[in-house]
C-alpha atoms as a printed R data frame, in Angstrom:
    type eleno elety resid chain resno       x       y       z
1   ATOM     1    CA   UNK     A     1  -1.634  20.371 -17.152
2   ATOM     2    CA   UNK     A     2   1.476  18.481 -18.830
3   ATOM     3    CA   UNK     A     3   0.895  15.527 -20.745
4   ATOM     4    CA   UNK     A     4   2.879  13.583 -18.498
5   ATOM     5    CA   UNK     A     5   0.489  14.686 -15.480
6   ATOM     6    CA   UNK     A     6  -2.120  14.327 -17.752
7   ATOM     7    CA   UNK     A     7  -0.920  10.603 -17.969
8   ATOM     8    CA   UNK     A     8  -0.648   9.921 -14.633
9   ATOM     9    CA   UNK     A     9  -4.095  10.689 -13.542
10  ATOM    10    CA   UNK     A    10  -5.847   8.704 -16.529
11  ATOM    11    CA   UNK     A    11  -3.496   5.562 -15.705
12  ATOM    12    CA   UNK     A    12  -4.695   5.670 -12.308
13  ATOM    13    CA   UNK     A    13  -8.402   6.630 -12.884
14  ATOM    14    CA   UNK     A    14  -9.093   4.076 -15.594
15  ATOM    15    CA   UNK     A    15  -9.539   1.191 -13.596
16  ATOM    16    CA   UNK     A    16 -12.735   2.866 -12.406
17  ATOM    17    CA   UNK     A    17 -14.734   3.203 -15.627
18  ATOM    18    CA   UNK     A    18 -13.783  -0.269 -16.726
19  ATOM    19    CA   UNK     A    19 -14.480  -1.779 -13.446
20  ATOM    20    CA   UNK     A    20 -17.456   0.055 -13.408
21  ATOM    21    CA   UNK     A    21 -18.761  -0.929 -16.911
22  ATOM    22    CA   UNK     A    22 -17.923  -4.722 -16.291
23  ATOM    23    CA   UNK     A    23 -20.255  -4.714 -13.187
24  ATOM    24    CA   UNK     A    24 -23.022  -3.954 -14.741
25  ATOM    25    CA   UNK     A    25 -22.874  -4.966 -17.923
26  ATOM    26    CA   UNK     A    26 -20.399  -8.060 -18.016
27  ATOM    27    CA   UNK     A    27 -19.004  -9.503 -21.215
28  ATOM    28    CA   UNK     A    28 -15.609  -8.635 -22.350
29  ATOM    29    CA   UNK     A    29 -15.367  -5.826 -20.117
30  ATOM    30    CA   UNK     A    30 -14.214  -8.192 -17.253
31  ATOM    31    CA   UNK     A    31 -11.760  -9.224 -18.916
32  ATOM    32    CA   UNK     A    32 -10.500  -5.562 -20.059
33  ATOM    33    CA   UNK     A    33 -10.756  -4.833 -16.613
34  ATOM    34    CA   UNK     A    34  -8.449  -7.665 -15.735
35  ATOM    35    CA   UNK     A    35  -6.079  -7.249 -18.222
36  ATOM    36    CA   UNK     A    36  -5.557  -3.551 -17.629
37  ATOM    37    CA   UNK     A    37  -4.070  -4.577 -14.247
38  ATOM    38    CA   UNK     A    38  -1.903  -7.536 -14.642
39  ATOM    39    CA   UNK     A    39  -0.597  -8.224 -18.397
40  ATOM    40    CA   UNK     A    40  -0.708  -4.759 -20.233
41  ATOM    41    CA   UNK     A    41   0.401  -2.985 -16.480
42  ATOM    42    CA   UNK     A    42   3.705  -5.471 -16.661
43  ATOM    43    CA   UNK     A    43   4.168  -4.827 -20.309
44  ATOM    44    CA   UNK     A    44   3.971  -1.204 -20.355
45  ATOM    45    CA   UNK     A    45   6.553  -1.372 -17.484
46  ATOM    46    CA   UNK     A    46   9.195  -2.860 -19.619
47  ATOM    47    CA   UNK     A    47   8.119  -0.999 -22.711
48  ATOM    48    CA   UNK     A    48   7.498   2.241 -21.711
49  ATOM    49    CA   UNK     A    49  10.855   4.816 -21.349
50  ATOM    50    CA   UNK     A    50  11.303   5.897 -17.408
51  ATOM    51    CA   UNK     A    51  10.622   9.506 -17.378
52  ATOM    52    CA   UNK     A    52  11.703  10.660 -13.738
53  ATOM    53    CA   UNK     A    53  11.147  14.097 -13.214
54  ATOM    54    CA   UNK     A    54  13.535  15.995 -10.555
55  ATOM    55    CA   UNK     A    55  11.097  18.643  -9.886
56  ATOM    56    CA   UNK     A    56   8.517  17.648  -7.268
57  ATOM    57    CA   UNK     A    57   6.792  20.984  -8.182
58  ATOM    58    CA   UNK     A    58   6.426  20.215 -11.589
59  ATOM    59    CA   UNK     A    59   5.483  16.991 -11.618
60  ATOM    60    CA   UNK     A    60   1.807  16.239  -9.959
61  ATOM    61    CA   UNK     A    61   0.972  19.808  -8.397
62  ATOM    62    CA   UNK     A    62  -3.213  18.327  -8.656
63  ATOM    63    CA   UNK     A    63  -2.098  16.071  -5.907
64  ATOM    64    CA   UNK     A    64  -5.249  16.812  -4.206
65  ATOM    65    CA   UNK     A    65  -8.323  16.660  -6.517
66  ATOM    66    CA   UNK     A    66  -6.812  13.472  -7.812
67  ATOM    67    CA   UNK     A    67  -6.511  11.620  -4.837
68  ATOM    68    CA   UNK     A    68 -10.244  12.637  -3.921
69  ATOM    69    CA   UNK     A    69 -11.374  11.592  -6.697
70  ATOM    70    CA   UNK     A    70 -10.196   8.055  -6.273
71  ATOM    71    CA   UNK     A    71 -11.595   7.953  -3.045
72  ATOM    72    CA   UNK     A    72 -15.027   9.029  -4.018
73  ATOM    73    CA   UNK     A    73 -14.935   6.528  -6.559
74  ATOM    74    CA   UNK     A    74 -13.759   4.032  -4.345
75  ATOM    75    CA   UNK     A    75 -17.021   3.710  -2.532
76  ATOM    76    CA   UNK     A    76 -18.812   3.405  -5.737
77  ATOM    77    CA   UNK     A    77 -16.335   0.832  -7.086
78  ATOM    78    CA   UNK     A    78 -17.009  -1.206  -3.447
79  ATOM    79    CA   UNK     A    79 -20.755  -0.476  -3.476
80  ATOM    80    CA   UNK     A    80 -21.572  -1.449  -7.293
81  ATOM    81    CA   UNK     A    81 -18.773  -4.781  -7.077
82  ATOM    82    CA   UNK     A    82 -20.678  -5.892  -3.842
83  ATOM    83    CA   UNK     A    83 -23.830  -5.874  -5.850
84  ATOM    84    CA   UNK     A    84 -22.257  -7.293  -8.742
85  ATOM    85    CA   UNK     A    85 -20.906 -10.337  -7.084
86  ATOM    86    CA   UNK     A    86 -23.908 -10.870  -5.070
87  ATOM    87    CA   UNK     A    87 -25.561 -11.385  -8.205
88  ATOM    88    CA   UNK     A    88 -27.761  -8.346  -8.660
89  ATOM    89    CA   UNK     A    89 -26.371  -7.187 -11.762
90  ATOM    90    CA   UNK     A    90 -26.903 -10.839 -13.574
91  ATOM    91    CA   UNK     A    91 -23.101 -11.737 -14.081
92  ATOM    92    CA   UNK     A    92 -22.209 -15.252 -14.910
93  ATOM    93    CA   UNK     A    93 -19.678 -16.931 -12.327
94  ATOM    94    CA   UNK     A    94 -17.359 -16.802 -15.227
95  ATOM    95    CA   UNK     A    95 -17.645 -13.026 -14.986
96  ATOM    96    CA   UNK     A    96 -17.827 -12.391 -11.562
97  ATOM    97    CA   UNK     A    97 -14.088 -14.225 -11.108
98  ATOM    98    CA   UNK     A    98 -12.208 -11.620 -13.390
99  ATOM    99    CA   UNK     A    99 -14.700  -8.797 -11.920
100 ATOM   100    CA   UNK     A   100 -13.647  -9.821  -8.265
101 ATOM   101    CA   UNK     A   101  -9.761  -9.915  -9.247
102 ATOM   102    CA   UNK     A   102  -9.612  -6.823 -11.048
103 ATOM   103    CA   UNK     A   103 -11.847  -4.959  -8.522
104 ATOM   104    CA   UNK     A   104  -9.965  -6.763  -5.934
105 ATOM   105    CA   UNK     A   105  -6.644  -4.904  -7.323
106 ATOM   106    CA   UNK     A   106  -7.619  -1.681  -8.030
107 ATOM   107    CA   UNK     A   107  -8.937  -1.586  -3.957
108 ATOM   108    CA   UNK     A   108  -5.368  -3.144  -2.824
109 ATOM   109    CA   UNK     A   109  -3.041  -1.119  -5.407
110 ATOM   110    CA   UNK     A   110  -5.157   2.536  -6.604
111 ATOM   111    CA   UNK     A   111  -7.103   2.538  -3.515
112 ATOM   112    CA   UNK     A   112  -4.718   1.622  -0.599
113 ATOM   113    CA   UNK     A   113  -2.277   3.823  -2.398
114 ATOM   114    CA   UNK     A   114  -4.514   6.477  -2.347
115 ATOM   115    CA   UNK     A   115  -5.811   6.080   1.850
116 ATOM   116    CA   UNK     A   116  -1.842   5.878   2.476
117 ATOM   117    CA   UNK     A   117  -1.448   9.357   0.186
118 ATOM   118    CA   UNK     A   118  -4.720  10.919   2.329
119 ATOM   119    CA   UNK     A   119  -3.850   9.847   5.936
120 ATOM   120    CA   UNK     A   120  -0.689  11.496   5.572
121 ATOM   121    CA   UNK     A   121  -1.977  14.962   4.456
122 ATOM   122    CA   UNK     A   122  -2.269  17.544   6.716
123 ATOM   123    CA   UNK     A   123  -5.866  19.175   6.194
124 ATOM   124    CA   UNK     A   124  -8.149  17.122   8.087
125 ATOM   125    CA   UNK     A   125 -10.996  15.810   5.855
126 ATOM   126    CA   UNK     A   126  -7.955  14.588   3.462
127 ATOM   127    CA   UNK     A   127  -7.011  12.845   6.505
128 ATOM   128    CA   UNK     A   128 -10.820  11.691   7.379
129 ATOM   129    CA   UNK     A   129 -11.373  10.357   3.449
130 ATOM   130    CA   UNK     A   130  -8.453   8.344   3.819
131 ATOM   131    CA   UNK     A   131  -9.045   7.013   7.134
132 ATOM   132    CA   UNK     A   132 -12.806   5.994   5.947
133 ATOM   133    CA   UNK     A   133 -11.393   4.520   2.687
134 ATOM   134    CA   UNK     A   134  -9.288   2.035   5.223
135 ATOM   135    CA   UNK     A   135 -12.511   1.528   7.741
136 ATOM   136    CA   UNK     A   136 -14.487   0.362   4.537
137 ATOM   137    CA   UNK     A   137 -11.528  -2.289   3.615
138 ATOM   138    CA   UNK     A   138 -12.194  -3.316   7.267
139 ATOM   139    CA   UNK     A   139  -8.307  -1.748   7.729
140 ATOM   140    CA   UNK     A   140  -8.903   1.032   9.805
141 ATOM   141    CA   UNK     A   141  -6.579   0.559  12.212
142 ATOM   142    CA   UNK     A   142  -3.763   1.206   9.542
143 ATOM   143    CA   UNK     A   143  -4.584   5.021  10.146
144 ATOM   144    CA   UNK     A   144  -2.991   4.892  13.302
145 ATOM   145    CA   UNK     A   145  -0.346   2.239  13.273
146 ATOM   146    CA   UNK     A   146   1.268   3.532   9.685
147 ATOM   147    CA   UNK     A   147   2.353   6.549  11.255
148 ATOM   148    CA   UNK     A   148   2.687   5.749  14.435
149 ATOM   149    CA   UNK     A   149   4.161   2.601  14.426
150 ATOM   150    CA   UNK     A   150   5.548   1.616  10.947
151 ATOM   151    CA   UNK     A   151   7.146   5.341  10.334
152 ATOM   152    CA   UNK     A   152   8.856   5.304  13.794
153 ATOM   153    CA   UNK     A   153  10.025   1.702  13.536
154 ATOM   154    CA   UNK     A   154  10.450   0.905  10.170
155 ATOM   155    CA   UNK     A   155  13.744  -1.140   9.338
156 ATOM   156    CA   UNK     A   156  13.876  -2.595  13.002
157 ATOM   157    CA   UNK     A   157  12.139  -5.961  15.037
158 ATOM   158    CA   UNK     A   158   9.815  -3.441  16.437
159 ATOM   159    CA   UNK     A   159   7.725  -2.782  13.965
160 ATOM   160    CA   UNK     A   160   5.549  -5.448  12.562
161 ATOM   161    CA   UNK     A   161   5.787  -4.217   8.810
162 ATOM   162    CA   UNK     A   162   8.890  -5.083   8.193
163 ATOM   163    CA   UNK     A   163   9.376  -8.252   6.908
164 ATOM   164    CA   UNK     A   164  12.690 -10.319   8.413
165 ATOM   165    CA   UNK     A   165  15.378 -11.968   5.979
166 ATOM   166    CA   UNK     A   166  14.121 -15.724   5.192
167 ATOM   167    CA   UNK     A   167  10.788 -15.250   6.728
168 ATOM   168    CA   UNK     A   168   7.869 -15.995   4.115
169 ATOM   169    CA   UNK     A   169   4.951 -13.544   3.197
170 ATOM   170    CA   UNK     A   170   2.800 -15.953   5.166
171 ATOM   171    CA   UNK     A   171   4.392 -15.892   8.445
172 ATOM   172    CA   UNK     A   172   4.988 -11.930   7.860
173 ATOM   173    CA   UNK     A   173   1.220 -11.476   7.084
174 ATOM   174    CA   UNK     A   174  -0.398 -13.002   9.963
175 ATOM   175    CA   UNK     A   175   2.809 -11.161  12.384
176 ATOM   176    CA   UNK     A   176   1.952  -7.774  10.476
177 ATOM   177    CA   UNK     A   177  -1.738  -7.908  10.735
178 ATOM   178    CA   UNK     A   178  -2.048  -8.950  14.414
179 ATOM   179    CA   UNK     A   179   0.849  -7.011  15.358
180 ATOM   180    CA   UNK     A   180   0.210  -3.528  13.486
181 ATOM   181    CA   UNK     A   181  -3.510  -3.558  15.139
182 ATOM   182    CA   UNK     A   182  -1.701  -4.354  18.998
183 ATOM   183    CA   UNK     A   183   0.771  -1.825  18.190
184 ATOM   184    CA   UNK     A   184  -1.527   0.812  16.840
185 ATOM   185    CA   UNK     A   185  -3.750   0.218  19.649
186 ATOM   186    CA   UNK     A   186  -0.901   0.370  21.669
187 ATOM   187    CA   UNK     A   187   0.679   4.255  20.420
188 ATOM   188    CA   UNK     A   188  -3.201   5.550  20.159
189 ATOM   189    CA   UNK     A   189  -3.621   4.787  23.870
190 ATOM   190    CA   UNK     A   190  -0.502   6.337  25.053
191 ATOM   191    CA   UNK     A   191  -0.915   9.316  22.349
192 ATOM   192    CA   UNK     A   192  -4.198   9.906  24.003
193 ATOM   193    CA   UNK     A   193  -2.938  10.033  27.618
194 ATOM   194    CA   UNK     A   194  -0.472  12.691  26.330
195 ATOM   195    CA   UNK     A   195  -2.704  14.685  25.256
196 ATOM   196    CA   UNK     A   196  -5.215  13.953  28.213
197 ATOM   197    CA   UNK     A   197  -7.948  13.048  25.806
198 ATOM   198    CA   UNK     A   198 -10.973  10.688  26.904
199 ATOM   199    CA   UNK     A   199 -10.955   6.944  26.000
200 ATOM   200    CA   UNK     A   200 -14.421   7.583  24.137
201 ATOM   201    CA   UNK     A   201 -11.879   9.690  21.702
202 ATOM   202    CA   UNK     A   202 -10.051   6.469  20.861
203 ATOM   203    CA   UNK     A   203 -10.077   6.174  17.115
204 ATOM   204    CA   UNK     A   204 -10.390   2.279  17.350
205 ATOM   205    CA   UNK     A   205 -13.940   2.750  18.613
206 ATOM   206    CA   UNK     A   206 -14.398   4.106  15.100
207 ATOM   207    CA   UNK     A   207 -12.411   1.828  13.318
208 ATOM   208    CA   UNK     A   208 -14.385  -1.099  14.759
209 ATOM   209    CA   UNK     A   209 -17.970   0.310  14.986
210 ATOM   210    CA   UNK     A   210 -16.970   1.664  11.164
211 ATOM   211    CA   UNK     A   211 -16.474  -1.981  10.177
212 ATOM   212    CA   UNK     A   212 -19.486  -3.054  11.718
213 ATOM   213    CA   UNK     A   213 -21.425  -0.827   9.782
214 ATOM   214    CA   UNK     A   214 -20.251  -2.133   6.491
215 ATOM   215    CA   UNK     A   215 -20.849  -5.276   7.220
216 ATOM   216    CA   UNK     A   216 -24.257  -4.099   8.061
217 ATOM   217    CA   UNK     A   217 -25.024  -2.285   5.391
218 ATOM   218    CA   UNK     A   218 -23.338  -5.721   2.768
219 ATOM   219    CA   UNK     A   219 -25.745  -8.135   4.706
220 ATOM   220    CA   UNK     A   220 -29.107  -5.306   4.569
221 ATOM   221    CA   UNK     A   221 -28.649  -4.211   0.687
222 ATOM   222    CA   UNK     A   222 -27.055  -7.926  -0.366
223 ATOM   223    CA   UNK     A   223 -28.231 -10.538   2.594
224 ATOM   224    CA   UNK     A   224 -25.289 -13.305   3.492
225 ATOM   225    CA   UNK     A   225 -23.846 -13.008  -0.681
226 ATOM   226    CA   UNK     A   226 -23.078  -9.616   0.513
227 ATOM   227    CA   UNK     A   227 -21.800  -9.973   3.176
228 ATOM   228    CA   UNK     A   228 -19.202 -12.741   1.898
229 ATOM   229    CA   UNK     A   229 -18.598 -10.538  -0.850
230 ATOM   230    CA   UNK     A   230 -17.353  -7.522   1.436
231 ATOM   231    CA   UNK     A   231 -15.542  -9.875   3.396
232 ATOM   232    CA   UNK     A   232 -13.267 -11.477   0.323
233 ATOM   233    CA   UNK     A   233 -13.195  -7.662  -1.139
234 ATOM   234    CA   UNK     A   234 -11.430  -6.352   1.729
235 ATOM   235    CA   UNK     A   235  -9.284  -9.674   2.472
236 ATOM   236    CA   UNK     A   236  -8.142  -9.971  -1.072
237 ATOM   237    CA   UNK     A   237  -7.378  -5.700  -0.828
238 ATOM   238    CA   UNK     A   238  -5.626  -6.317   2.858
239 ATOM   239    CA   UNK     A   239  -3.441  -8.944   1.720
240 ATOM   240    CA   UNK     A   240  -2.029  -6.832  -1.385
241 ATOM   241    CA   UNK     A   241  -1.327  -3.740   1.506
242 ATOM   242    CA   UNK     A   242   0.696  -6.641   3.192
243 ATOM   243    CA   UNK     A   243   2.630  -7.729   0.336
244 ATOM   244    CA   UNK     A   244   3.953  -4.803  -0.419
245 ATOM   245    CA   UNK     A   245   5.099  -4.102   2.733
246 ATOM   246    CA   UNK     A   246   6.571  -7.195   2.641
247 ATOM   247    CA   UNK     A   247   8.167  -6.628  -0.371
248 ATOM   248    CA   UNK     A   248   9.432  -2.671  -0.147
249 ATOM   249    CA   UNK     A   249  11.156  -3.685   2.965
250 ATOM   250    CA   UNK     A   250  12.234  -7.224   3.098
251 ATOM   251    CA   UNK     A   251  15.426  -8.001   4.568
252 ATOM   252    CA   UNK     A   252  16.241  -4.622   5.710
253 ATOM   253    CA   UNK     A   253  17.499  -3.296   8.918
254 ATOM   254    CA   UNK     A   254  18.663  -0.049  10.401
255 ATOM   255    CA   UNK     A   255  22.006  -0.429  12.378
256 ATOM   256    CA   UNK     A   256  21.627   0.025  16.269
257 ATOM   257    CA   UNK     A   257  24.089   2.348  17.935
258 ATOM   258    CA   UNK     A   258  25.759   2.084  21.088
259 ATOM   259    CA   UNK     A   259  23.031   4.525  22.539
260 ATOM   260    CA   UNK     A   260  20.372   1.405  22.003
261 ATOM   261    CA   UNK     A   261  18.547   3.251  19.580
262 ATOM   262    CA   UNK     A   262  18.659   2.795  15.645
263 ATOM   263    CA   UNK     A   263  20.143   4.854  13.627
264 ATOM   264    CA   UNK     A   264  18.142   7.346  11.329
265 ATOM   265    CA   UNK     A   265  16.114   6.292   8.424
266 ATOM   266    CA   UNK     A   266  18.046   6.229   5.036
267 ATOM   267    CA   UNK     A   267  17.340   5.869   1.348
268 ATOM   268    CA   UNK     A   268  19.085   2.599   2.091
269 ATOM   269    CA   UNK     A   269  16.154   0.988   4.041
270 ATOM   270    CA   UNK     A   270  13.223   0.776   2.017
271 ATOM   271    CA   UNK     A   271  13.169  -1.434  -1.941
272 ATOM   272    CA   UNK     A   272  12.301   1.114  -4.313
273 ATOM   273    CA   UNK     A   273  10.962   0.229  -7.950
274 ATOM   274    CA   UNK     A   274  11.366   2.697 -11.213
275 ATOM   275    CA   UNK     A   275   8.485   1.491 -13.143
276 ATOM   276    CA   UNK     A   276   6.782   3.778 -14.857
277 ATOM   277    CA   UNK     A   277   3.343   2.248 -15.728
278 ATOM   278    CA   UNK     A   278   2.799   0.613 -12.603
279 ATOM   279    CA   UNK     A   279   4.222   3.962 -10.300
280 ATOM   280    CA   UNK     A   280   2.082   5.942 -12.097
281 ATOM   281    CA   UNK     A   281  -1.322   3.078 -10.917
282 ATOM   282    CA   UNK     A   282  -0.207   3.113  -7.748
283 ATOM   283    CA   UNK     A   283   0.066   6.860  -7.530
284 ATOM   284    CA   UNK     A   284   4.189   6.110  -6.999
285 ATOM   285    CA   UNK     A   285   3.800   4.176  -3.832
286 ATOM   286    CA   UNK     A   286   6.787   2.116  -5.527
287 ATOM   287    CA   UNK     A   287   9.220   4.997  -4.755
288 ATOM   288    CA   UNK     A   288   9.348   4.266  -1.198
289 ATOM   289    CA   UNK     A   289  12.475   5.884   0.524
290 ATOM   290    CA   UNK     A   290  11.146   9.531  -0.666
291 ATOM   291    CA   UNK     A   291   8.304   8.713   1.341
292 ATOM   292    CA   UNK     A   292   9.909   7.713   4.492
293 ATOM   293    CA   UNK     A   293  11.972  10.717   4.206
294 ATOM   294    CA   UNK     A   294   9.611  13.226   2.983
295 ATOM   295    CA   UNK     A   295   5.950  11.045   4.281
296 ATOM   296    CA   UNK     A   296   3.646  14.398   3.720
297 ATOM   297    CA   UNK     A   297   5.126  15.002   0.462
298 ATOM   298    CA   UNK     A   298   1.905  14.417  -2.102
299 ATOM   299    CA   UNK     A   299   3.373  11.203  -4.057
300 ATOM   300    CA   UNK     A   300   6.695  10.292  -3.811
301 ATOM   301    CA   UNK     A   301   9.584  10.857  -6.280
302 ATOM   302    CA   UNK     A   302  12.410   8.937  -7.220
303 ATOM   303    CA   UNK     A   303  15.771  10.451  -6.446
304 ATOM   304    CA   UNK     A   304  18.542   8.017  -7.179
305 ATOM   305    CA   UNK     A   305  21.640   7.691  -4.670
306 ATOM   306    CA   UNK     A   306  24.271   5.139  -4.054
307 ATOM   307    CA   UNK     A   307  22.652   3.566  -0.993
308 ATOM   308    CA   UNK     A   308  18.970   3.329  -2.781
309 ATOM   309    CA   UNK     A   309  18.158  -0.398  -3.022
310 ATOM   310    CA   UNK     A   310  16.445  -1.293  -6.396
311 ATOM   311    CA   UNK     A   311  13.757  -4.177  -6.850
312 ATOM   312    CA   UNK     A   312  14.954  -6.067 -10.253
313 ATOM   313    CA   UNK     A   313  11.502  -5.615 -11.370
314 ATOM   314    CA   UNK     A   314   7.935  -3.772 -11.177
315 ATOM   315    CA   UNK     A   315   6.594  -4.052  -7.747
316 ATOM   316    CA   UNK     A   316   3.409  -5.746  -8.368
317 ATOM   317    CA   UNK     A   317   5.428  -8.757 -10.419
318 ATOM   318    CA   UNK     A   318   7.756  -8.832  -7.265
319 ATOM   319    CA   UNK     A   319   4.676  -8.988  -4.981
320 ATOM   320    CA   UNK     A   320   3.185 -11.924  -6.987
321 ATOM   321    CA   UNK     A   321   6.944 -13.443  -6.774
322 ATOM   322    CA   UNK     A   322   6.541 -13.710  -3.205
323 ATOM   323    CA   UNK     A   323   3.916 -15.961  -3.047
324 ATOM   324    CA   UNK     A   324   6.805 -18.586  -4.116
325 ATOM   325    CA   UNK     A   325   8.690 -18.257  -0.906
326 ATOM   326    CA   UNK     A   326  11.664 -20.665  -2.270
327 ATOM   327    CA   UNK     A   327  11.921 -18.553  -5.815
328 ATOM   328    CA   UNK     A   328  11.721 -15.212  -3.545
329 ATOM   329    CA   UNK     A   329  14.244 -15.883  -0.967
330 ATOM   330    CA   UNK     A   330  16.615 -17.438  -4.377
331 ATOM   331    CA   UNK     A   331  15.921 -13.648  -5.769
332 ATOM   332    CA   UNK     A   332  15.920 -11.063  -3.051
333 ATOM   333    CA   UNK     A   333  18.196 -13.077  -0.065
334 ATOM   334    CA   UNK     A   334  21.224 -12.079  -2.313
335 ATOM   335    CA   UNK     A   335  20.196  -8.604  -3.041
336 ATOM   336    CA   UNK     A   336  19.441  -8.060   0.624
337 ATOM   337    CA   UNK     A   337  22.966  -9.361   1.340
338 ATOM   338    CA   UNK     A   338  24.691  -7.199  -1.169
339 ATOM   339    CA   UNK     A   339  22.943  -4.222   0.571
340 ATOM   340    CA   UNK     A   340  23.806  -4.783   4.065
341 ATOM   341    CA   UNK     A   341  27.460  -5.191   2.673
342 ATOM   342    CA   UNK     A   342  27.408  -1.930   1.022
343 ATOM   343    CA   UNK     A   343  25.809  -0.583   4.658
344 ATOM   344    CA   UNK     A   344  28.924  -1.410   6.423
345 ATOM   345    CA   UNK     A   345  31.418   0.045   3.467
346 ATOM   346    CA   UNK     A   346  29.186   3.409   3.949
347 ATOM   347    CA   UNK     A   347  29.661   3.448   7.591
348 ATOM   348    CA   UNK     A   348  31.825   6.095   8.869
349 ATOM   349    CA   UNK     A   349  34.563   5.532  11.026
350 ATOM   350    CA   UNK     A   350  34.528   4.648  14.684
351 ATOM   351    CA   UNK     A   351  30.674   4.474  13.649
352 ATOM   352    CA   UNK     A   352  29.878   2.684  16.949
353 ATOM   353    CA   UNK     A   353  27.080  -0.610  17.049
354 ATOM   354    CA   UNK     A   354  25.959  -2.732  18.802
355 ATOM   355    CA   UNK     A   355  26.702  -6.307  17.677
């Protein structure tokens, strides 16, 4: 293994021993925990020296083992925070706030990264780890409608993850949930029919039973502290799965032809960010147009072209950015601008649209 591979899987496994540690024993650790994910992650991006590697065989070949690892231990980090915040491992309130944030980010950054990596491998229980890693976040439906809806649609008004120039992370959020769990639904349903399948086969009878379960299993082992616990867990991990939606593709829009349909996913419709710290966290879920060109390819890469859009910084600082709609829109509403004008420059001629 090469140190830089090396790297990459102890930056993104850390987060469980000290998240780990601090639940049960408290202290300073919280705060370790804490730190790890907000002030030394943003530091280390601006510090540390971009090493992009061309060669997607050379750079994380243990795709596999790494990614189950994290998933493994993100059932443990649920199960053992849920305790922790209940107050069965003794933590102060002044502990259990940086315990709940940092746990709360490695389950929205490591451990969404990770489902998104899973659900999109081919071999099945890679898919099935993922899928459960989403049911526990009370997410499940995001197995179906990523692919189905978001990878079809992405860039246009018909797919609910992609955020609209001027609109606010609020508005998108409660549009993205509500509409990615109709859509899903929706492309299941007729996915089943196609394949003449019976409705009992409908994975949303698992997603929803799946959720009932955990919050079974919070209220029997934890009573109602459990159950609150699970329930601000999972919103706090949701809402960072949102955000970055929001953020990778804010603004953008593929051109529609004169055929009605939109033209073909580019590098030039998803935000992309070069960070090297925070890629390597969140397993390179920042380099987003390799994935929507190359989705089953284990963690993305970042091939520069002309028509890749760059964030101006990491993307959890650009996440936490957009939570100031006014300062967002002042930031990204010219950058979104300056990329639809390079669109049209890079459109061939007699390139027919419709207006």
């Amino acid at each position: 293994m090469t140190l830089r591979m090396t790297l990459f899987a102890v930056i993104s496994s850390l987060p469980v021993f000290l998240i780990s540690i601090a639940a049960i024993w408290g202290g300073w650790w919280v705060l370790a925990a804490f730190f790890y994910q907000t002030a030394l992650a943003a530091l280390l991006d601006e510090l540390v020296a971009l090493t992009l590697s061309e060669d997607p065989d050379r750079e994380f070949p243990a795709a596999d083992p790494l990614s189950v690892f994290l998933a493994v231990a993100h059932f443990w980090i649920l199960a053992i925070c849920i305790a922790a915040l209940s107050g069965d491992t003794g933590l102060t309130l002044w502990e259990k706030i940086p315990l709940f944030l940092a746990s709360g980010l490695f389950l929205g950054q490591v451990s969404n990264s990770n489902a998104h990596e899973l659900i999109h491998r081919g071999a099945r229980p890679l898919h099935r780890l993922g899928k459960w890693v989403y049911i526990t976040l009370l997410f499940g439906h995001h197995t179906s409608a990523h692919p189905l809806v978001h990878h079809i649609h992405v860039a246009t008004d018909q797919d609910p993850n992609s955020a609209r120039k001027g609109e606010s992370y609020y508005r998108f959020a409660k549009r993205a949930w509500i509409g990615s769990f109709v859509a899903g639904y929706r492309a299941e349903t007729v996915r089943l029919a196609r394949i003449k399948r019976r409705k009992w086969h409908h994975p949303y009878i698992l997603y929803l039973s799946g959720a009932g379960l955990m919050m079974a299993l919070a209220y029997l082992g934890h009573g109602i502290p459990g159950l609150i616990s699970l329930f601000l867990l999972a919103g706090f991990a949701q809402s960072q799965l949102l955000i970055s939606d929001y953020v990778q593709h804010y603004g953008l829009r593929r051109t529609i032809l004169a055929n009605g349909k939109p033209e073909p996913v580019s590098d030039g419709h998803s935000w992309n960010a070069r960070h090297w710290f925070t890629s390597s966290l969140m397993l390179n879920a920042p380099r987003h147009s390799d994935h929507h060109a190359h989705p089953a390819r284990p963690y993305p890469q970042l091939r520069l072209t002309s028509e890749m859009p760059q964030l101006p910084r990491s993307l959890p600082v650009m996440a936490t950015l957009a939570l100031w709609p006014k300062h967002w829109k002042r930031v990204m509403d010219p950058l979104v601008q300056l990329q639809q004008d390079a669109q049209i420059r890079q459109r061939p001629a007699g390139h027919d649209i419709v207006d």
